[in-house]
Coordinates of C-alpha atoms in Angstrom, one line a residue:
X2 CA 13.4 -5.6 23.4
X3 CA 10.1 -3.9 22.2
X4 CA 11.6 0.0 23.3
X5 CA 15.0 -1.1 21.5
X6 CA 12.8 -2.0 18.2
X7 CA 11.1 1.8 18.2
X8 CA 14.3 3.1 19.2
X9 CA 16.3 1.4 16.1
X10 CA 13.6 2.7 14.0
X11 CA 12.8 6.4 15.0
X12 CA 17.1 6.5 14.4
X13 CA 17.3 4.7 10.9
X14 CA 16.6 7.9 9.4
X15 CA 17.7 10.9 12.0
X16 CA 21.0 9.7 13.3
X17 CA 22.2 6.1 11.2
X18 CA 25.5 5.5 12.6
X19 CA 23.6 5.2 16.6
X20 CA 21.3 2.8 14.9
X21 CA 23.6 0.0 13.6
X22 CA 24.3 -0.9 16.4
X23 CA 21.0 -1.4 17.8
X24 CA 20.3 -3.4 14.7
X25 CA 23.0 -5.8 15.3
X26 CA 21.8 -6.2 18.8
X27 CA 18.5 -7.2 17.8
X28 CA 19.7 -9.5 14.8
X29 CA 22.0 -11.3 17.5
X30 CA 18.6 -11.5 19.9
X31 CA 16.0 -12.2 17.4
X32 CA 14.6 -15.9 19.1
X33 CA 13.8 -13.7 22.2
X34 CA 11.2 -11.3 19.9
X35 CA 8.1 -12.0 19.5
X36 CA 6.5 -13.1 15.8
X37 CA 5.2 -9.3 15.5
X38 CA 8.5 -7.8 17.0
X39 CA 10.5 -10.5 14.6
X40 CA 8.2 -8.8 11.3
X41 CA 9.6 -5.1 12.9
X42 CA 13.0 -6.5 12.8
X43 CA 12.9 -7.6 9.2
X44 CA 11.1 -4.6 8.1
X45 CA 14.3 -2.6 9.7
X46 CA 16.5 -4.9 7.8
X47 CA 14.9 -4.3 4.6
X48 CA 15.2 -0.6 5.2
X49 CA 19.1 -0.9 6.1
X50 CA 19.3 -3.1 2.9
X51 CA 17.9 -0.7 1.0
X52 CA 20.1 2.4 2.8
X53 CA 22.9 0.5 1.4
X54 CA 22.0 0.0 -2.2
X55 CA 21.7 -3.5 -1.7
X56 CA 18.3 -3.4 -3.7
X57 CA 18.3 -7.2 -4.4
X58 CA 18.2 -7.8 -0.1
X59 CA 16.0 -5.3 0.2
X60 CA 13.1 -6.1 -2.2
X61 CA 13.3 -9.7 -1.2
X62 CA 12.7 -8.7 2.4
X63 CA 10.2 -6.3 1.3
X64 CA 8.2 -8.7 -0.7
X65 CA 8.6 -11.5 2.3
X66 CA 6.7 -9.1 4.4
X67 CA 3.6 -8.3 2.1
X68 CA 3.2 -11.6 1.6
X69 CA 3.6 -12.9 4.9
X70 CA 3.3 -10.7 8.0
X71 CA 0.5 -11.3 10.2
X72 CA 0.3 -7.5 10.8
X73 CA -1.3 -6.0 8.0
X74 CA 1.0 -2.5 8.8
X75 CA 3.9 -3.9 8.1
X76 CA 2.7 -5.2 4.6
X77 CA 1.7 -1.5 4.2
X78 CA 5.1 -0.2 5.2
X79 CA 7.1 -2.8 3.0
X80 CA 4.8 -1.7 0.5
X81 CA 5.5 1.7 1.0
X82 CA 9.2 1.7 0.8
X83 CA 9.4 -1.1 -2.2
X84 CA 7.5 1.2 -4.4
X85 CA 9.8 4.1 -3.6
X86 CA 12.9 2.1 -4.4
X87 CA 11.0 0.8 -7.9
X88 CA 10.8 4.2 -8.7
X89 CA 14.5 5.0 -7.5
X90 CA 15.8 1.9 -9.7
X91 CA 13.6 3.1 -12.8
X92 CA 11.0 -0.2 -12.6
X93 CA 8.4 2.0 -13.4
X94 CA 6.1 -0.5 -14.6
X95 CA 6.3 -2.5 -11.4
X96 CA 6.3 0.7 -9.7
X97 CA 2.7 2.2 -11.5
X98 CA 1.2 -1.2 -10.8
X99 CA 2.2 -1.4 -6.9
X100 CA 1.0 2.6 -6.7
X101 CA -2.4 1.4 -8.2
X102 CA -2.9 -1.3 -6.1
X103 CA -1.7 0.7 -2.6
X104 CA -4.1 3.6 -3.7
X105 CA -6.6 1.0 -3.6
X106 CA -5.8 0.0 -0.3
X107 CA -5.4 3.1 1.4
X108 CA -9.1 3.4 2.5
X109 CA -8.6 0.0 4.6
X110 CA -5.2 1.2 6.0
X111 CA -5.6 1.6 9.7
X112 CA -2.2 1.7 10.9
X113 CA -1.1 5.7 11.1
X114 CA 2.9 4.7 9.9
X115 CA 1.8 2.3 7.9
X116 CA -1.2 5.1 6.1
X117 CA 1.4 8.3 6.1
X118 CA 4.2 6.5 4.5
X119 CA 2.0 5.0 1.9
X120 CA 0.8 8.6 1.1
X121 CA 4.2 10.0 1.3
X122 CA 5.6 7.2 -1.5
X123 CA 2.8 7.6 -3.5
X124 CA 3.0 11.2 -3.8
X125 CA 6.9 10.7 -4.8
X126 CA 5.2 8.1 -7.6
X127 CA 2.6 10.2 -8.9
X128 CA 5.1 13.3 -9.3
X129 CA 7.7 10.9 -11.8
X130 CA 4.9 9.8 -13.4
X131 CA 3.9 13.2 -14.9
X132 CA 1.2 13.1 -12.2
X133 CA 1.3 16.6 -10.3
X134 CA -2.3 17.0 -10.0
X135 CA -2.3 13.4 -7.7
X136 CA 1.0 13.9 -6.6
X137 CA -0.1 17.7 -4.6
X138 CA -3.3 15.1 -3.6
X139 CA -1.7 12.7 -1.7
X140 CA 0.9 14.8 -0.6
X141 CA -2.0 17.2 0.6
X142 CA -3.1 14.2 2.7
X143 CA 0.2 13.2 4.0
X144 CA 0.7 16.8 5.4
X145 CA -2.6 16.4 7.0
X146 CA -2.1 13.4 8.6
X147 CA 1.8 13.9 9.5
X148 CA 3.2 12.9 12.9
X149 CA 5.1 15.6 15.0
X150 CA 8.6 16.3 14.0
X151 CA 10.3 14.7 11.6
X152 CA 6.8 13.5 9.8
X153 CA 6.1 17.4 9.3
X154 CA 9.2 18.0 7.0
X155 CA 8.6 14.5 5.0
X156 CA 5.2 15.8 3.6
X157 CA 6.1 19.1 3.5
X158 CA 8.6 18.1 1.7
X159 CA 7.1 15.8 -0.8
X160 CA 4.3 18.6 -1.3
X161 CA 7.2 20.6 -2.4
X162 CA 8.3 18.0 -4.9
X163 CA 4.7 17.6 -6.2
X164 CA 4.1 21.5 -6.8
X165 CA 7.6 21.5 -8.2
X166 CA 7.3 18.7 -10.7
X167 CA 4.1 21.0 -12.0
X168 CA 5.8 24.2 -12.7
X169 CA 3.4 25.8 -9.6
X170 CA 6.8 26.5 -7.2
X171 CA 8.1 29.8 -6.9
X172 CA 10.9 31.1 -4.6
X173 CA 8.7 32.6 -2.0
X174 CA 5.6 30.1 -2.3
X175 CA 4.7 29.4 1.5
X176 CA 4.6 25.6 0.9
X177 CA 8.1 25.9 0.2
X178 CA 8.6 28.2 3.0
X179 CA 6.8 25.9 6.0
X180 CA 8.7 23.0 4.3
X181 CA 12.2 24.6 4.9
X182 CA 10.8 25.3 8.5
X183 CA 9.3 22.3 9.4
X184 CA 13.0 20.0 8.8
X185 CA 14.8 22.9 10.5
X186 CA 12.5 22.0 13.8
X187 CA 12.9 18.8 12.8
X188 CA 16.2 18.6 12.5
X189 CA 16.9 17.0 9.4
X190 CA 20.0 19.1 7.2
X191 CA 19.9 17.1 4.6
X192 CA 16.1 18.0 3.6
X193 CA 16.6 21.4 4.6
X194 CA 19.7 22.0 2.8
X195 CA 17.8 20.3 -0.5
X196 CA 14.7 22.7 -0.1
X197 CA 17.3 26.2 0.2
X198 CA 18.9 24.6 -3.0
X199 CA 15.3 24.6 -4.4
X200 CA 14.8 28.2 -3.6
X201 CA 18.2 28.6 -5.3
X202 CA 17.4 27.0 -8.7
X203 CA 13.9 29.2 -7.9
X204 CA 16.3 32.1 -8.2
X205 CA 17.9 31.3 -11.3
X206 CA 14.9 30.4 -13.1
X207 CA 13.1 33.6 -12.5
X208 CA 16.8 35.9 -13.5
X209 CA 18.6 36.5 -9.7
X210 CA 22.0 34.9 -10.2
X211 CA 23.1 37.4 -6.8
X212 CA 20.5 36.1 -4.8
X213 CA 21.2 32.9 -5.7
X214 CA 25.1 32.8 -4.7
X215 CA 24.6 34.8 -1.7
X216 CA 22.1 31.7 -0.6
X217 CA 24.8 29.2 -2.1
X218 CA 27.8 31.1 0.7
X219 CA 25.3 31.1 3.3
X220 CA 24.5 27.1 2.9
X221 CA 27.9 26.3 1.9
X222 CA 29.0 24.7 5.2
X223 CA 25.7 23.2 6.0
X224 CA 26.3 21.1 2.9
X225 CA 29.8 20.1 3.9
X226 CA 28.5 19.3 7.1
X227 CA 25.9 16.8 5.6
X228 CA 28.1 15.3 2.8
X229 CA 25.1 14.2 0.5
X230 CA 27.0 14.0 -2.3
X231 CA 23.2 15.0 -4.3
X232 CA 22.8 18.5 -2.2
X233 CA 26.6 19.0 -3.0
X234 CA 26.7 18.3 -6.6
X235 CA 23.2 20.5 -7.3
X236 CA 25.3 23.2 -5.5
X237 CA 28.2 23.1 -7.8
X238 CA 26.3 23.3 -10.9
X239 CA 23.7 26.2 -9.2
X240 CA 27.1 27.8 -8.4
X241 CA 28.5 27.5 -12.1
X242 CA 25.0 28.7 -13.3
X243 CA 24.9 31.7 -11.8
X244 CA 28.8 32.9 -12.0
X245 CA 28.0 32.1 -16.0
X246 CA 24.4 34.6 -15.4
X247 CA 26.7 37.7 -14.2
X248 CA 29.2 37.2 -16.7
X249 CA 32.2 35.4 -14.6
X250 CA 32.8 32.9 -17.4
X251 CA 36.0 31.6 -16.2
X252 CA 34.8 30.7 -12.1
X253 CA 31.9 29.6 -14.1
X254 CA 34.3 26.7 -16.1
X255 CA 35.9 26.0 -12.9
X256 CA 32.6 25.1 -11.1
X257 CA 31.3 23.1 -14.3
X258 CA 34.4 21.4 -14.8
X259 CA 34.5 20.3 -10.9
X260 CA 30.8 18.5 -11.8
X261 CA 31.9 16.9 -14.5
X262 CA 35.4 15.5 -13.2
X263 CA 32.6 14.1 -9.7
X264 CA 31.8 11.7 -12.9
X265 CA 28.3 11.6 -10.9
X266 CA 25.1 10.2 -12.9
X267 CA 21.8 12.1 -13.3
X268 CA 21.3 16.1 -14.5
X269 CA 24.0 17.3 -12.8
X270 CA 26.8 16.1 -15.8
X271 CA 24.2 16.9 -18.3
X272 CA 23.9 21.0 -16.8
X273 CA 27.1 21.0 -16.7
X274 CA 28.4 20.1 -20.6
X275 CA 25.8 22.3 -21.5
X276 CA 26.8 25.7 -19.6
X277 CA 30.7 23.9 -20.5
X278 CA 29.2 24.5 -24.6
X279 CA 27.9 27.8 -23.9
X280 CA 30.7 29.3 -22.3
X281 CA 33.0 28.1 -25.0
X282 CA 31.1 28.9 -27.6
X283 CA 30.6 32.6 -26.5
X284 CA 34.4 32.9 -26.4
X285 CA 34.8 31.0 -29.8
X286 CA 36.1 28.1 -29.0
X287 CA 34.5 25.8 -31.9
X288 CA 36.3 22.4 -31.2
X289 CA 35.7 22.4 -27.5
X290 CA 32.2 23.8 -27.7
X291 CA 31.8 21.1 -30.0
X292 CA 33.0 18.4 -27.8
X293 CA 30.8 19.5 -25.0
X294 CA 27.9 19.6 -27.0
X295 CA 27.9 16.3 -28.2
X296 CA 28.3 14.8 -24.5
X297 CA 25.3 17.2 -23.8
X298 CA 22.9 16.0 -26.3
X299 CA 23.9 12.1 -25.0
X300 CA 22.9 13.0 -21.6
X301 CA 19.9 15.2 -22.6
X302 CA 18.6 12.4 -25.1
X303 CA 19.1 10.0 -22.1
X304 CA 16.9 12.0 -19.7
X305 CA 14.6 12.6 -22.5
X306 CA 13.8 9.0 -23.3
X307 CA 13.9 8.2 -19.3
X308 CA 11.2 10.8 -19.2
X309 CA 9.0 9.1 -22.3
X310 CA 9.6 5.6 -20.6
X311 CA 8.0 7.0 -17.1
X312 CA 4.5 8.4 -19.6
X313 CA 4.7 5.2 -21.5
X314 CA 4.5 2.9 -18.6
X315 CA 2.2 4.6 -16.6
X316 CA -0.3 5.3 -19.1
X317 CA 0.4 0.9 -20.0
X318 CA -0.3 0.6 -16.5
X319 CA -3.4 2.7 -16.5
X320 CA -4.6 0.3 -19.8
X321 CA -3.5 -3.3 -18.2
X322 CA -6.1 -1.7 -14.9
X323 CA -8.9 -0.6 -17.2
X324 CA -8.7 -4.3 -18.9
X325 CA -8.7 -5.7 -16.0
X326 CA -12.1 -3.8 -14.9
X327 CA -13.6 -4.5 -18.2
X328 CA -12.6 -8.6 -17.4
X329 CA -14.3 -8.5 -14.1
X330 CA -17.4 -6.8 -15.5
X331 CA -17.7 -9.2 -18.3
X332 CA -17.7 -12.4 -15.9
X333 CA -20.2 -10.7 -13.3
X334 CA -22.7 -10.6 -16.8
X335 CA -21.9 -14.2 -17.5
X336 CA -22.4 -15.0 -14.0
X337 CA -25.7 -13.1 -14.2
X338 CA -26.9 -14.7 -17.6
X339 CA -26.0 -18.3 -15.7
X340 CA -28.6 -17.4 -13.2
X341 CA -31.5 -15.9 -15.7
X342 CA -30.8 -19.3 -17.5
X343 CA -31.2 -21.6 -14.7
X344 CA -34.8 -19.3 -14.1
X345 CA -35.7 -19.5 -17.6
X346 CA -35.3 -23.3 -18.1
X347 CA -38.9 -23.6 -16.7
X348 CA -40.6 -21.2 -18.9
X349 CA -42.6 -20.9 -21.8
X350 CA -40.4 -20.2 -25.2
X351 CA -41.9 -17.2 -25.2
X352 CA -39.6 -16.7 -22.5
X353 CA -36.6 -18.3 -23.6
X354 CA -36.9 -15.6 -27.1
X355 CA -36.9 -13.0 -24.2
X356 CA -33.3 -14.8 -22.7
X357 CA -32.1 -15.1 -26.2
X358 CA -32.9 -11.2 -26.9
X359 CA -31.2 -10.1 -23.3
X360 CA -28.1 -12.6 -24.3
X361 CA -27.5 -11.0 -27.4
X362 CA -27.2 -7.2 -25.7
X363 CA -25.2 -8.8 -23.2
X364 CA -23.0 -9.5 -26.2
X365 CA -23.0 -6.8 -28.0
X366 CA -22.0 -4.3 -24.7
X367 CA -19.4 -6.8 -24.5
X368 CA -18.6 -5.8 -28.2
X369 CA -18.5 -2.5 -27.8
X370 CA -16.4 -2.4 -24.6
X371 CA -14.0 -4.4 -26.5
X372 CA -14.3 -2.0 -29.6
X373 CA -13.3 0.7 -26.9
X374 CA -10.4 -1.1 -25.3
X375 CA -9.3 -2.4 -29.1
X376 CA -9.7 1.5 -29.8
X377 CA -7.7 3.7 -27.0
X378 CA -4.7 0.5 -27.1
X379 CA -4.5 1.7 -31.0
X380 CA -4.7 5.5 -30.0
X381 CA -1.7 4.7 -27.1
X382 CA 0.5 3.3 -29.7
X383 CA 0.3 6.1 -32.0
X384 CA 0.7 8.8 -28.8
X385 CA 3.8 6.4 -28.4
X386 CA 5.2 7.3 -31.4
X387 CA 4.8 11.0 -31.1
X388 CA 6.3 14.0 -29.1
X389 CA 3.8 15.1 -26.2
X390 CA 3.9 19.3 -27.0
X391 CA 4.6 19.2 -30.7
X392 CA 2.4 16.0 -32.1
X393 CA 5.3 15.2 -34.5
X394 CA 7.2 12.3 -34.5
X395 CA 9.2 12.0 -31.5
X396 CA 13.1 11.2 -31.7
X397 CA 13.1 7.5 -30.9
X398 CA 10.2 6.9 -34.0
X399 CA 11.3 9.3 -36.3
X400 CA 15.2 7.7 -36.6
X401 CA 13.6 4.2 -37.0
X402 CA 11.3 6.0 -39.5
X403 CA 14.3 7.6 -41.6
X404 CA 16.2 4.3 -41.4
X405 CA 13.6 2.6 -43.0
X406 CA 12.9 4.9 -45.9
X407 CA 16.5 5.3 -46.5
X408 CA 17.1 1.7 -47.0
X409 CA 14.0 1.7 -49.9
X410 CA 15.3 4.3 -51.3
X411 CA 18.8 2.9 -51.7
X412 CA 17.8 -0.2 -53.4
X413 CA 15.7 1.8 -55.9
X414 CA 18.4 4.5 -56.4
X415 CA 16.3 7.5 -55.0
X416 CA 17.3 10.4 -53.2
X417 CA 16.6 12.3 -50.2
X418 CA 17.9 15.3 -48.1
X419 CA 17.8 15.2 -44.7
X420 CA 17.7 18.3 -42.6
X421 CA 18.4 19.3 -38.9
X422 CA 16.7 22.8 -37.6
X423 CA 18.0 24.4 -34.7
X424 CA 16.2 27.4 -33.0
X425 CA 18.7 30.5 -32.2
X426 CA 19.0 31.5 -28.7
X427 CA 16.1 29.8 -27.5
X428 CA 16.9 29.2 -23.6
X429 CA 16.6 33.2 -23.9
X430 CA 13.1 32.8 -24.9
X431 CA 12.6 30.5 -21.9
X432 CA 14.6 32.5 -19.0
X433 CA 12.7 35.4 -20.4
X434 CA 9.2 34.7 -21.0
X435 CA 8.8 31.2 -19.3
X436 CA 9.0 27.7 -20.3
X437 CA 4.8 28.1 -21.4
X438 CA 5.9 30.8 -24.0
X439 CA 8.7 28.6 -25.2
X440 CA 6.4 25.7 -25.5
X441 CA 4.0 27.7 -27.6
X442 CA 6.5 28.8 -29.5
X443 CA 8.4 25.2 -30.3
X444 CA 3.9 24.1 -31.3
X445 CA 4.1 27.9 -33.6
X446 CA 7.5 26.7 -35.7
X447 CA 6.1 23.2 -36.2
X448 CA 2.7 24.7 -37.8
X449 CA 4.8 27.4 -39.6
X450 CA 7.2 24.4 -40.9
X451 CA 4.5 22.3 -41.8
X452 CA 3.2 24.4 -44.6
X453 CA 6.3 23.5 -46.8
X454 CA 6.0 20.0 -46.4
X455 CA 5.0 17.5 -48.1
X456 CA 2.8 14.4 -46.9
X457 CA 5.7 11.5 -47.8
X458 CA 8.1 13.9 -45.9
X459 CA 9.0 13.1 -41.9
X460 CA 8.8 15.4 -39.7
X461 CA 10.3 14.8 -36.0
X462 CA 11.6 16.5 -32.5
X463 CA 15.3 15.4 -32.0
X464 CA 14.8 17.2 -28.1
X465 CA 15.1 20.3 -26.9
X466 CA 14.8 22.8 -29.5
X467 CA 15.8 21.3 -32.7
X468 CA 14.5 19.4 -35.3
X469 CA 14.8 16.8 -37.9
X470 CA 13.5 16.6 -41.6
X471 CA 14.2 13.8 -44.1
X472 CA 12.6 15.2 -47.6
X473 CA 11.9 12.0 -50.0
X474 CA 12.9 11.9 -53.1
X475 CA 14.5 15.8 -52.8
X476 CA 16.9 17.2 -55.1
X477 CA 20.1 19.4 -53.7
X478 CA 18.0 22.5 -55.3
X479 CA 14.6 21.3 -53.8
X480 CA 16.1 20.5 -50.7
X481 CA 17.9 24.3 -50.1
X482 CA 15.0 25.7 -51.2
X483 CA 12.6 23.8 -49.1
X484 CA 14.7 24.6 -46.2
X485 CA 15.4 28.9 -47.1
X486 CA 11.5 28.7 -47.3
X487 CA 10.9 27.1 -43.3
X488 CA 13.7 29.4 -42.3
X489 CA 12.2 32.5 -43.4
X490 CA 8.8 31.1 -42.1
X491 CA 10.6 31.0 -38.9
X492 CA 11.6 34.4 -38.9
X493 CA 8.5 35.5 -40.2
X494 CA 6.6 34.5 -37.2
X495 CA 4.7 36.6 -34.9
X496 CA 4.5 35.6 -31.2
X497 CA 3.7 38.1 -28.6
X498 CA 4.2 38.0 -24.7
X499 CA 2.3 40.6 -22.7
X500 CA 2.9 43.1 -25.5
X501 CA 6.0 42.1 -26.7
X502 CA 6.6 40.6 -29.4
X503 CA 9.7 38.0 -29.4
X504 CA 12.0 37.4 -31.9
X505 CA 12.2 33.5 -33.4
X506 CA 15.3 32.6 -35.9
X507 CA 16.5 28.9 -36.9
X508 CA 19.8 27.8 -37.9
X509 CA 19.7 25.0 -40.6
X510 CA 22.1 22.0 -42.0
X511 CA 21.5 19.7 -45.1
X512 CA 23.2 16.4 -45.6
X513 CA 22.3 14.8 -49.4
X514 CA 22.1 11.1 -49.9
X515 CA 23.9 12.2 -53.3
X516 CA 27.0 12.9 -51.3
X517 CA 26.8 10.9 -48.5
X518 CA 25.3 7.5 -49.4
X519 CA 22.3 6.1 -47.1
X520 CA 23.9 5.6 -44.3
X521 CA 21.8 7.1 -41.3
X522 CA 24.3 7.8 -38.9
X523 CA 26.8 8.9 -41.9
X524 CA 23.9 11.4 -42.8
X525 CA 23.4 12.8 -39.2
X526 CA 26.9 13.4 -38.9
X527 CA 27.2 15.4 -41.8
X528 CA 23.4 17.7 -41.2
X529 CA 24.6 18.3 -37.4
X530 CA 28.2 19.3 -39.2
X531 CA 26.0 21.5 -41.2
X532 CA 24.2 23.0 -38.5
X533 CA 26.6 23.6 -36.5
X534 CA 28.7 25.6 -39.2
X535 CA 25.1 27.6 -39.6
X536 CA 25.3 28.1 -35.8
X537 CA 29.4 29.4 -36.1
X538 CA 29.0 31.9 -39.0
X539 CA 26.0 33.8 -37.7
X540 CA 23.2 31.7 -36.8
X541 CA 19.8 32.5 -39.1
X542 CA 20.7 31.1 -42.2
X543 CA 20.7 27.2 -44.3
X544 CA 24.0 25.6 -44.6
X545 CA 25.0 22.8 -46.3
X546 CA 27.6 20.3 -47.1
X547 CA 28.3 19.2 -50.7
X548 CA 30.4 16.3 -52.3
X549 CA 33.8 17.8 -51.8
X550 CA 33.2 18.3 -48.3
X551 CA 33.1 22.1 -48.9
X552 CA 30.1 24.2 -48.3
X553 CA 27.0 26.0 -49.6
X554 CA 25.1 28.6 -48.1
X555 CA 21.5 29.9 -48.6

């Protein structure tokens, strides 16, 4: 029964549909195995469990096992896979906290399975966490200690992931190249296919929409082979990218428009609607770029706040661990002061002022670790609130914030303007000069906006490119005036790439509490209406709407 064990479990992963089979075999003869052999058995139930989606089955299993298994490797494989199916299901508070503690274990972990696939997982972890600099680590370590075969294109793999989710991955770096290697010896065409579609995207980032369909033909019946519906739905919308890149706009609607209709989750439907707004808005079709636009920014917003959710909990996670230490240091003093006290009890009270002096620093370290902790919780929560590049309010905070100052103002009849910026053409910016360059220059508009603001005004990223103003207390005058200056502060700008020196425009809509009440969502209808009229007549320029629905330009 032992060689049927490794046998179910070196085929769970290479060749699934010979090990059912062997599974149900086992299941049917489980009072013949051994208690260790019984532990294996219910580890490769968990793993089918979790194969399945079943992810309730699985983590009960999972959790049964760490807690109970004799073996410490198969606690250290349950581990393992639990913390990769947290991350999968978007726990990522459980999932930080379980990394944390198996990073700690690692050093005692004996067991070669048990030791690669907690590197392998944590790697995967590190790299959704925002982590790349661990993530390359661990994955580093897995590649170093990978078994023969299908082991090498795991962590060359995950090393691939790691460099990737770092920006450090270009189309001929030789980690990617030994990765797409190492699963073709192993045999493994669904991480092959994945890494050529890696080199693909790789293409289209760096401007080499041929290259990147010529590799797309070549793979094409590899990935109907495999039918992972992932590899085949990144495919589609590489395919749609780069027919849109050379100018094919129509293929490229077909290709988009077979994404969407998939009705899959993740990027996929959010690339899509966007090239789906872009194509239609080249050829001037307003209502249906509109349409897709709207269904882009859902999606986009959505993998925004999944990506602020990931920092936020493992930076909580980080916090709850350095509490923790700061706990255990303060009851190894008190345990310490215990013991001085029982010493000094026989003393003079000359000593006892010396105990009373040593007691008091005791306290007052204490104090001052506490003033730290009280200090980087209150410096988290105001992170929280703000966008990571720009340091302005980030979309989540600055809604709430415009909520709230709308509703004062209503019940003392004041006025406000609120105002959406978009920045013209900027994916050009980014295919051009890199995503760094469009970074710096999303931090250069915020300090260029700034300068016309005033300190009771908010100031917020919506995602993306644009951006959101509520001026307090504004009139219609102040507000279009406010806004012709930021626009020509935008255009005013200098920013200069390796000589050359790119040109920044904005687009900009108004919405006035004068015309449309207080209502929030009332108000962003009518800015994004705005801004999307500035967008249609020419981009570069301040539109907007007044109280008979018509319009006023700057």
């Amino acid at each position: 029964m032992g060689a049927i064990l490794e046998q179910a479990d070196a085929l769970q992963d290479t060749d699934h549909a010979r090990s059912m089979p062997l599974l149900a075999l086992l299941n049917r003869e489980a009072a013949r195995l051994t208690p260790d052999q019984q532990w294996h058995l219910r580890y490769l139930d968990a793993w089918e469990a979790m194969y399945e989606s079943d992810y309730p089955k699985s983590e009960a299993l999972f959790r049964d096992i760490m807690r109970h298994a004799g073996n410490p490797a198969w606690a250290d494989r349950a581990s393992a896979l639990l913390l990769w199916q947290l991350v999968v299901t978007r726990r990522y508070p459980e999932a930080f906290e379980l990394a944390d503690r198996l990073a700690a274990r690692l050093p005692q972990a004996t067991d070669a399975k048990a030791r690669f696939a907690m590197l392998l997982n944590l790697s995967v972890s590190l790299a959704v966490a925002g982590q790349p600099d661990l993530a390359v680590r661990y994955a580093r370590m897995a590649l170093a200690e990978a078994p023969a075969g299908k082991g090498s294109c795991y962590s060359a793999d995950s090393l691939v992931v790691a460099l990737s989710s770092g920006h450090r991955l270009t189309f001929d770096s030789p980690e990617l190249q030994q990765a797409i290697h190492a699963c073709a010896a192993a045999k493994l065409p669904v991480f092959s296919t994945d890494l050529q579609l890696t080199v693909g995207d790789l293409y289209l980032y760096e401007g080499k929409p041929r290259k990147a369909l010529a590799l797309l033909d070549q793979i094409a019946s590899a990935i109907d082979a495999d039918g992972y519906i992932p590899n085949k739905l990144e495919a589609m919308v590489q395919r749609a990218r780069a027919l849109a890149a050379i100018g094919d706009d129509d293929a490229a609607r077909k290709a988009a428009l077979a994404v969407v209709a998939m009705q899959a989750t993740g990027d996929w439907p959010r690339d899509a609607y966007e090239l789906l707004y872009r194509i239609e808005k080249k050829q001037g079709h307003a209502s249906a770029a509109l349409d897709n636009y709207e269904k882009y920014v859902v999606l986009d917003n959505a993998y925004l706040d999944d990506v602020n959710v990931r920092t936020v909990a493992y930076e909580t996670v980080q916090q709850h661990v350095l509490l923790q230490k700061l706990q255990t240091e303060s009851l190894s003093r008190q345990n310490a002061l215990l013991r001085m006290r029982q010493q000094l009890d026989a003393k003079t009270a000359e000593t006892n002022r010396l105990y009373l002096a040593l007691l008091l620093m005791a306290l007052a370290s204490a104090a001052v670790w506490m003033f730290r902790l009280k200090r980087s919780q209150l410096r988290f929560k105001k992170l929280s609130h703000l966008d990571g590049l720009t340091a302005i309010f980030n979309r989540q905070h600055f809604m709430g914030e415009v909520g709230r100052t709308l509703h004062l103002l209503e019940r003392r009849a004041g006025t406000a303007c609120l105002v959406f910026i978009d920045l013209d053409h900027f994916k050009r910016i980014n295919d051009t000069y890199g995503h760094a360059m469009g970074d710096e220059v999303l931090r250069q508009v915020v300090v260029a906006s700034r300068q016309h603001l005033r300190q009771v005004d908010l100031f917020g990223r919506l995602g993306g490119e644009e951006f959101g103003i509520l001026l307090v207390e504004c009139s219609r005058g102040q507000g279009m005036a406010i806004a012709e200056r930021i626009r020509l502060a935008v255009e005013a700008m200098v920013v200069e790439c390796e000589g050359a020196v790119i040109a920044i425009s904005a687009s900009v809509g108004l919405a006035f509490t004068d015309a449309c009440g207080h209502d929030l969502q009332r108000l962003c209808r009518e800015a994004d209406a705005a801004l999307y009229r500035a967008k249609r007549s020419g981009r570069n320029r301040v539109v907007a709407d007044i109280e008979n629905n018509g319009l006023i330009e700057a």
